[in-house]
Coordinates of C-alpha atoms in Angstrom, one line a residue:
Chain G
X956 CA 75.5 177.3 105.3
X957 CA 74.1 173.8 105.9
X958 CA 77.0 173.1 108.0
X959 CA 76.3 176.3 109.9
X960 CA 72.5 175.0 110.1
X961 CA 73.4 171.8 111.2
X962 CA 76.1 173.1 114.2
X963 CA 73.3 174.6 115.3
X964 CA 70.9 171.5 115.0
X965 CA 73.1 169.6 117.1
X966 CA 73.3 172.4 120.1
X967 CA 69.5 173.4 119.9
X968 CA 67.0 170.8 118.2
X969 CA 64.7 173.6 118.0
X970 CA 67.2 175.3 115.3
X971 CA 66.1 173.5 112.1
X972 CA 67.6 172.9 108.6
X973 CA 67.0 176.9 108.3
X974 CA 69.0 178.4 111.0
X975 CA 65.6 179.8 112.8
X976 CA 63.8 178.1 115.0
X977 CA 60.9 176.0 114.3
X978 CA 58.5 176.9 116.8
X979 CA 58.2 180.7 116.0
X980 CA 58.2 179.5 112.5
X981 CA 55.5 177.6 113.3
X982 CA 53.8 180.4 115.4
X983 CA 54.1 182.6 112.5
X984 CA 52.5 180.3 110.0
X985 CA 49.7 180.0 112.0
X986 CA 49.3 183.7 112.1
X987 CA 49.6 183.8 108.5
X988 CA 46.4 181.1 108.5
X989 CA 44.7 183.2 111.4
X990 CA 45.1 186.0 109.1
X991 CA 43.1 184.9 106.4
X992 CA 40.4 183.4 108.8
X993 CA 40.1 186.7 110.1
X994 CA 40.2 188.2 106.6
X995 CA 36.9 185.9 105.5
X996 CA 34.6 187.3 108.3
X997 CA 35.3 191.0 108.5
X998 CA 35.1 189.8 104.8
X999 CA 31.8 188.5 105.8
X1000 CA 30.9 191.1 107.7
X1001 CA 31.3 194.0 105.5
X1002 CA 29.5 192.1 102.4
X1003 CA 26.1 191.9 104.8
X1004 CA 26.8 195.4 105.9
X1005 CA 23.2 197.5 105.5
X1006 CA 21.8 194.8 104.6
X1007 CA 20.0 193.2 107.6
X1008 CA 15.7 193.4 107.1
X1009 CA 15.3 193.7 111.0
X1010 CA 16.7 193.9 113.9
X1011 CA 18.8 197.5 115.1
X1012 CA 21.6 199.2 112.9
X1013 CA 25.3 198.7 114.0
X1014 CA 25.4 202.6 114.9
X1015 CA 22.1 202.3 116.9
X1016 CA 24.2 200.3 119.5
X1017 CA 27.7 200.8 118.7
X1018 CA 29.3 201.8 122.4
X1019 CA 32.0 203.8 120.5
X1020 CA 33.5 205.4 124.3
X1021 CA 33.5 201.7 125.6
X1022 CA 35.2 200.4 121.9
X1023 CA 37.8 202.6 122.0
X1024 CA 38.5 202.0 125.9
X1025 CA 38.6 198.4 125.2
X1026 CA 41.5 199.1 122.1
X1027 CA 43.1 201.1 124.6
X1028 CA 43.8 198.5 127.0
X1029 CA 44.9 196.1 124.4
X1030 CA 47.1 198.6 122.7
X1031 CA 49.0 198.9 126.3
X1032 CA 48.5 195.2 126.8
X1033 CA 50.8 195.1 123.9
X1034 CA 53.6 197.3 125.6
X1035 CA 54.0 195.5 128.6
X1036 CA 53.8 191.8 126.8
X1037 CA 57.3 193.5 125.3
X1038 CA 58.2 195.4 128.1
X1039 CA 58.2 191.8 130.1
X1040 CA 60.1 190.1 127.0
X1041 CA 62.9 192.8 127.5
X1042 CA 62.9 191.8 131.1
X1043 CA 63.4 188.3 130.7
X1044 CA 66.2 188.7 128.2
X1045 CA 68.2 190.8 131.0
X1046 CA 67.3 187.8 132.9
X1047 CA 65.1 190.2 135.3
X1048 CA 62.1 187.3 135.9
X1049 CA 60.1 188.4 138.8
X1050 CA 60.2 191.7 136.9
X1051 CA 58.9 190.1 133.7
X1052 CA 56.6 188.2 135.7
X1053 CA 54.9 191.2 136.9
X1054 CA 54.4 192.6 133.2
X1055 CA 53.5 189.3 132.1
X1056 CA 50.7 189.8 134.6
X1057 CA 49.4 192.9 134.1
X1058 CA 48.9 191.7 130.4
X1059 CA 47.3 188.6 131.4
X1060 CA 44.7 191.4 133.6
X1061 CA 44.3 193.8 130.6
X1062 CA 43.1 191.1 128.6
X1063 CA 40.7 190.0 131.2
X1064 CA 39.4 193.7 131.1
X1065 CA 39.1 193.5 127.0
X1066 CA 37.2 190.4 127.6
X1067 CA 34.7 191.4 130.4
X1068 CA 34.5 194.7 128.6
X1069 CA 33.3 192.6 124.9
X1070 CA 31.0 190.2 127.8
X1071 CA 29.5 193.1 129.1
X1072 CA 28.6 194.9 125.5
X1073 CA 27.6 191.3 124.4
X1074 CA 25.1 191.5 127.5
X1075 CA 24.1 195.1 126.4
X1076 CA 23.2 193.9 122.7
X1077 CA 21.1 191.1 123.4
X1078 CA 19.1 192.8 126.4
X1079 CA 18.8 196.2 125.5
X1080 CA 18.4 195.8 121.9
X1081 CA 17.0 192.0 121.5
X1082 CA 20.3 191.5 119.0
X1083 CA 21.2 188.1 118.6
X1084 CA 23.1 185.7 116.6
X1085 CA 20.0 185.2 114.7
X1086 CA 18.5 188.3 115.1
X1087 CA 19.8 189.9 111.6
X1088 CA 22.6 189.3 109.3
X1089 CA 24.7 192.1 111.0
X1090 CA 23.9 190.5 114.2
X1091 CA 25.5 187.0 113.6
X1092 CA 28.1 188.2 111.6
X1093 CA 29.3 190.8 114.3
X1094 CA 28.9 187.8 117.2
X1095 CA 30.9 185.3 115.2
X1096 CA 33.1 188.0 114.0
X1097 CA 33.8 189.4 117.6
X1098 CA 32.9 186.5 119.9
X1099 CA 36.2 184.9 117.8
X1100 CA 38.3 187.5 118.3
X1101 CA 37.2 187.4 122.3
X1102 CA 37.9 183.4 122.3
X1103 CA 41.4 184.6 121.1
X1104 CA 42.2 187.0 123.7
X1105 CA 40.8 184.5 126.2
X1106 CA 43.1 181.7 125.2
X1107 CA 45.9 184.4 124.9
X1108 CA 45.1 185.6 128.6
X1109 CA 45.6 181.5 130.1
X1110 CA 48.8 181.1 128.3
X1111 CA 49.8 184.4 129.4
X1112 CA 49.0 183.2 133.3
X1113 CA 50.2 179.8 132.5
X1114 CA 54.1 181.6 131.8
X1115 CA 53.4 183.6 135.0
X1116 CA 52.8 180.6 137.1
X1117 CA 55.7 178.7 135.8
X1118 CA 58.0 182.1 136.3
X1119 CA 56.5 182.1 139.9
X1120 CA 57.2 178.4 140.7
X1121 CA 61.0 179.2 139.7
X1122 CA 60.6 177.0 136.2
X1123 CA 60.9 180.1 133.4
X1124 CA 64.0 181.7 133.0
X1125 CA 66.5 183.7 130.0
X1126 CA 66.5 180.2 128.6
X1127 CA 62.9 180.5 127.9
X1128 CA 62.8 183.6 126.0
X1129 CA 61.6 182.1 122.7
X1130 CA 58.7 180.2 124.6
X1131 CA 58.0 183.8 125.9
X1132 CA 58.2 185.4 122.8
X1133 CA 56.2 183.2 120.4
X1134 CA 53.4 183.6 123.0
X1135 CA 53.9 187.7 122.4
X1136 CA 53.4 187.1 119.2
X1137 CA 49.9 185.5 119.4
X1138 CA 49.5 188.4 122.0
X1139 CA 50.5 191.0 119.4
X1140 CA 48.5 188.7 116.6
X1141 CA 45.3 189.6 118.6
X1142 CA 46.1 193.2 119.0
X1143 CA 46.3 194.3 115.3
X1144 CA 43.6 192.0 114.3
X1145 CA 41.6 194.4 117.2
X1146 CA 43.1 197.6 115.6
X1147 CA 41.5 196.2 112.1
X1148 CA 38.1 195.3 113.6
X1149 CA 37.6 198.3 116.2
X1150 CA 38.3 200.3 112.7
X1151 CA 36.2 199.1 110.1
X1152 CA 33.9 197.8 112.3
X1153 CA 33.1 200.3 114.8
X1154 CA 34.1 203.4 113.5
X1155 CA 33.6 203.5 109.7
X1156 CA 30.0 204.8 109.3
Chain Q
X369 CA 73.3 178.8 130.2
X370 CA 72.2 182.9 129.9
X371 CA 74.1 182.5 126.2
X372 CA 72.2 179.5 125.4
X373 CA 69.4 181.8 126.1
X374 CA 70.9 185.0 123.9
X375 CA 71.6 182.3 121.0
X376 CA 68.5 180.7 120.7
X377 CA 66.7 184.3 120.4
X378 CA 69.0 185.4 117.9
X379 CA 68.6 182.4 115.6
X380 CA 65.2 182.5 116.5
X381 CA 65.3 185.6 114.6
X382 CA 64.8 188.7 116.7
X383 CA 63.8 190.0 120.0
X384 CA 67.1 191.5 120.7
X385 CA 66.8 194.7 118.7
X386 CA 64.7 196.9 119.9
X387 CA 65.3 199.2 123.2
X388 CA 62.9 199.9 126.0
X389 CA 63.0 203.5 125.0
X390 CA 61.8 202.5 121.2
X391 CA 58.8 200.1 122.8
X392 CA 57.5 203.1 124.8
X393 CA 58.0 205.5 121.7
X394 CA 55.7 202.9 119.6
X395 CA 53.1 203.2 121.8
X396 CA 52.6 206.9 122.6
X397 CA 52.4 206.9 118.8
X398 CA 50.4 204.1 118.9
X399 CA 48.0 206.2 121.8
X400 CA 48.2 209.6 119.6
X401 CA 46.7 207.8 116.1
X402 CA 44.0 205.7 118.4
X403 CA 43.1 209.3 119.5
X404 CA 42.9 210.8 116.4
X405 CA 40.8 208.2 114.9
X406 CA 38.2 208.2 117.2
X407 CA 38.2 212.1 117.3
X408 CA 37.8 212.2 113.7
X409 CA 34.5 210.4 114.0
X410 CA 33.1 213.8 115.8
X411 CA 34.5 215.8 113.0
X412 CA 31.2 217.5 112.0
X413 CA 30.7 217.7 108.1
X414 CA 33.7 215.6 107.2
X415 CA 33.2 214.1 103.9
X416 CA 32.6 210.3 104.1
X417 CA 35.7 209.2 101.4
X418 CA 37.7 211.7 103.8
X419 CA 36.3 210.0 107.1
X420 CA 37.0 206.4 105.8
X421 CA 40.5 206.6 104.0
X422 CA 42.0 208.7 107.0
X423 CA 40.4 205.8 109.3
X424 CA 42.0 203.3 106.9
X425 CA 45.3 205.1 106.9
X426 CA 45.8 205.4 110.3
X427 CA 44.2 201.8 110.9
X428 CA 47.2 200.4 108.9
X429 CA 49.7 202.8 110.5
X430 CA 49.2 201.3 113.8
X431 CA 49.3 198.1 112.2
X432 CA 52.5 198.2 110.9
X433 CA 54.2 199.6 113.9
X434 CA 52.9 196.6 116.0
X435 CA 53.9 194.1 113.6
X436 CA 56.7 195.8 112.8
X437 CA 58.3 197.0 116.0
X438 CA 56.5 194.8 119.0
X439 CA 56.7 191.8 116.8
X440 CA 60.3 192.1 115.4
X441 CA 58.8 191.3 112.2
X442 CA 61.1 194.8 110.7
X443 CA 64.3 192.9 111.8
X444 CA 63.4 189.3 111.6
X445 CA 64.4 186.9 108.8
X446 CA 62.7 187.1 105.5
X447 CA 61.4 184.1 105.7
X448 CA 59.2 185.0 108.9
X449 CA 57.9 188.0 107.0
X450 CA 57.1 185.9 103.6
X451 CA 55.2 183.6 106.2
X452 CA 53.0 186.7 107.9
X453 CA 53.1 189.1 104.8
X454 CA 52.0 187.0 102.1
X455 CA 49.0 185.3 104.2
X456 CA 48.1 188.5 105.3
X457 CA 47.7 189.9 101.4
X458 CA 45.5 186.9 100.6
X459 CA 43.1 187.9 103.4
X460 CA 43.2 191.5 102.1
X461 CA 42.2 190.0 98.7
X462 CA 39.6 187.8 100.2
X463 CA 38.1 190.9 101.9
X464 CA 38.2 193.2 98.0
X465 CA 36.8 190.1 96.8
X466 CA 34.1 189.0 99.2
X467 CA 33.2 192.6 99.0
X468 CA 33.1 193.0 95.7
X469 CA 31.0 189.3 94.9
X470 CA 28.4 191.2 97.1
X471 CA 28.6 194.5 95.7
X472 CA 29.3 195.6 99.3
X473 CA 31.4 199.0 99.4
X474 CA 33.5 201.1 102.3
X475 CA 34.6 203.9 100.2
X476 CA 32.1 204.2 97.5
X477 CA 28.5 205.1 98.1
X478 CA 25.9 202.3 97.8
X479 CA 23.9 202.2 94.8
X480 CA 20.0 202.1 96.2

């Protein structure tokens, strides 16, 4: 087993002591930790729940139509971020390219979708960070999640530039898929959110 | 070089296992529950335990399949999974806790 482990060392120094590779260890650990950062403000959240002394109710401006639009596109976001990791294994990179793309733009929609409800909550309804309880524990809640998507979107167009410039390849497939999984993180942390946020009363 | 490539994503500990076919299965599944879970929202006179545990439910259904099939995490090594899965029950303890310190409640009705 160790010798196995080291064989492997010597071929690939991203293989460690373990057999697996570090990096998606890495990237999974850091889920694990994202996890329970997450946990603490939908924590958060639900413990000021119908609580706030002013400003309007959750269900007074909930969009639930625009919600469930937005956890649409991330739920497909998800299937081509695979759909482009099975292309890149077949060695297919223009075509994973392409899906790596239309990701990258479905994530842009999630996040000028959440920018444009922002907008709606603090002009229609003067909700603010500071407005009310609900309304800073939504915004930090949400605005979180949105900086998440947003740094998933650049590193999603950062693989599509270097797949465009010739420099991604099979080879790369780990890199690929350790960013899917931060993709994927950002997707069920929306299907947990859009959930107990939005649509339980 | 292309086997370098197959290696390191087998050691790596998945990727390889799931079909095209599978993927797209996962997410009309995926589409059907979103449906549902919005639709039960305009469910008129649906009991409110009824209305939250069938939105929990299917909440952690499509959960699982993303984690499970899009992130390999159903074929990956164990020690991947005891990296995501046992973080992921200290957050859901944080949230019963937190919840509970602030006698906040989802299924329950508040007392007034």
């Amino acid at each position: 087993m160790a010798d196995h482990a080291a064989t492997h060392a010597v071929h690939d120094p991203n293989i460690g002591n373990t057999g697996l590779d570090h990096r998606k260890m890495g990237m999974w650990a850091f889920l694990g930790s994202d996890c329970m950062f997450f946990g603490s403000l939908i924590g958060t959240y639900l413990a000021y729940k119908g609580k706030s002394i002013s400003g309007p109710s959750p269900h007074d401006v909930f969009d639930i139509p625009l919600t469930s639009y937005s956890a649409a596109l991330l739920l497909a976001s998800s299937l081509t971020m695979v759909l482009a990791l099975a292309a890149l294994q077949d060695n297919r990179v223009k075509v994973a390219a392409r899906w790596l793309l239309a990701t990258a733009a479905m994530g842009l929609h999630f996040v000028l979708n959440q920018v444009y409800e922002f907008w709606s909550f603090v002009h229609h309804y003067d909700l603010t960070l500071s407005t009310s309880l609900f309304g800073s524990s939504f915004f930090v809640l949400t605005g979180f999640h949105g900086a998440h998507v947003t740094g998933g979107v650049l590193w999603l167009l950062i693989l599509v530039g270097l797949a465009w410039r010739g420099q991604l390849d099979r080879r790369d497939y780990t890199k690929v898929e350790i960013a899917g999984l931060y993709w994927h993180f950002v997707d069920i942390v929306w299907i947990a959110i859009f959930t107990i946020i939005y649509l339980i009363p | 070089m292309a086997d370098h490539g197959t290696s390191a994503a087998t050691h790596g500990g998945g990727g390889g296992h799931t079909s095209v076919k599978t993927y797209i299965n996962v997410a009309i599944v995926l589409a059907i529950i979103t449906a549902v879970e919005v639709a039960t929202l305009y469910i008129p006179g649906i009991p409110n335990w009824l209305l939250v545990s069938s939105l929990l439910i299917m909440s952690a259904g499509k959960f699982y399949l993303v984690v499970g099939f899009f992130m390999h995490l159903k074929y990956d090594h164990q020690i991947m999974r005891a990296l995501f899965v046992g973080p992921l029950l200290i957050a859901v303890i944080i949230i019963l806790a937190v919840m509970a310190l602030f006698s906040a409640f989802l299924l329950l009705p508040r007392p007034h």
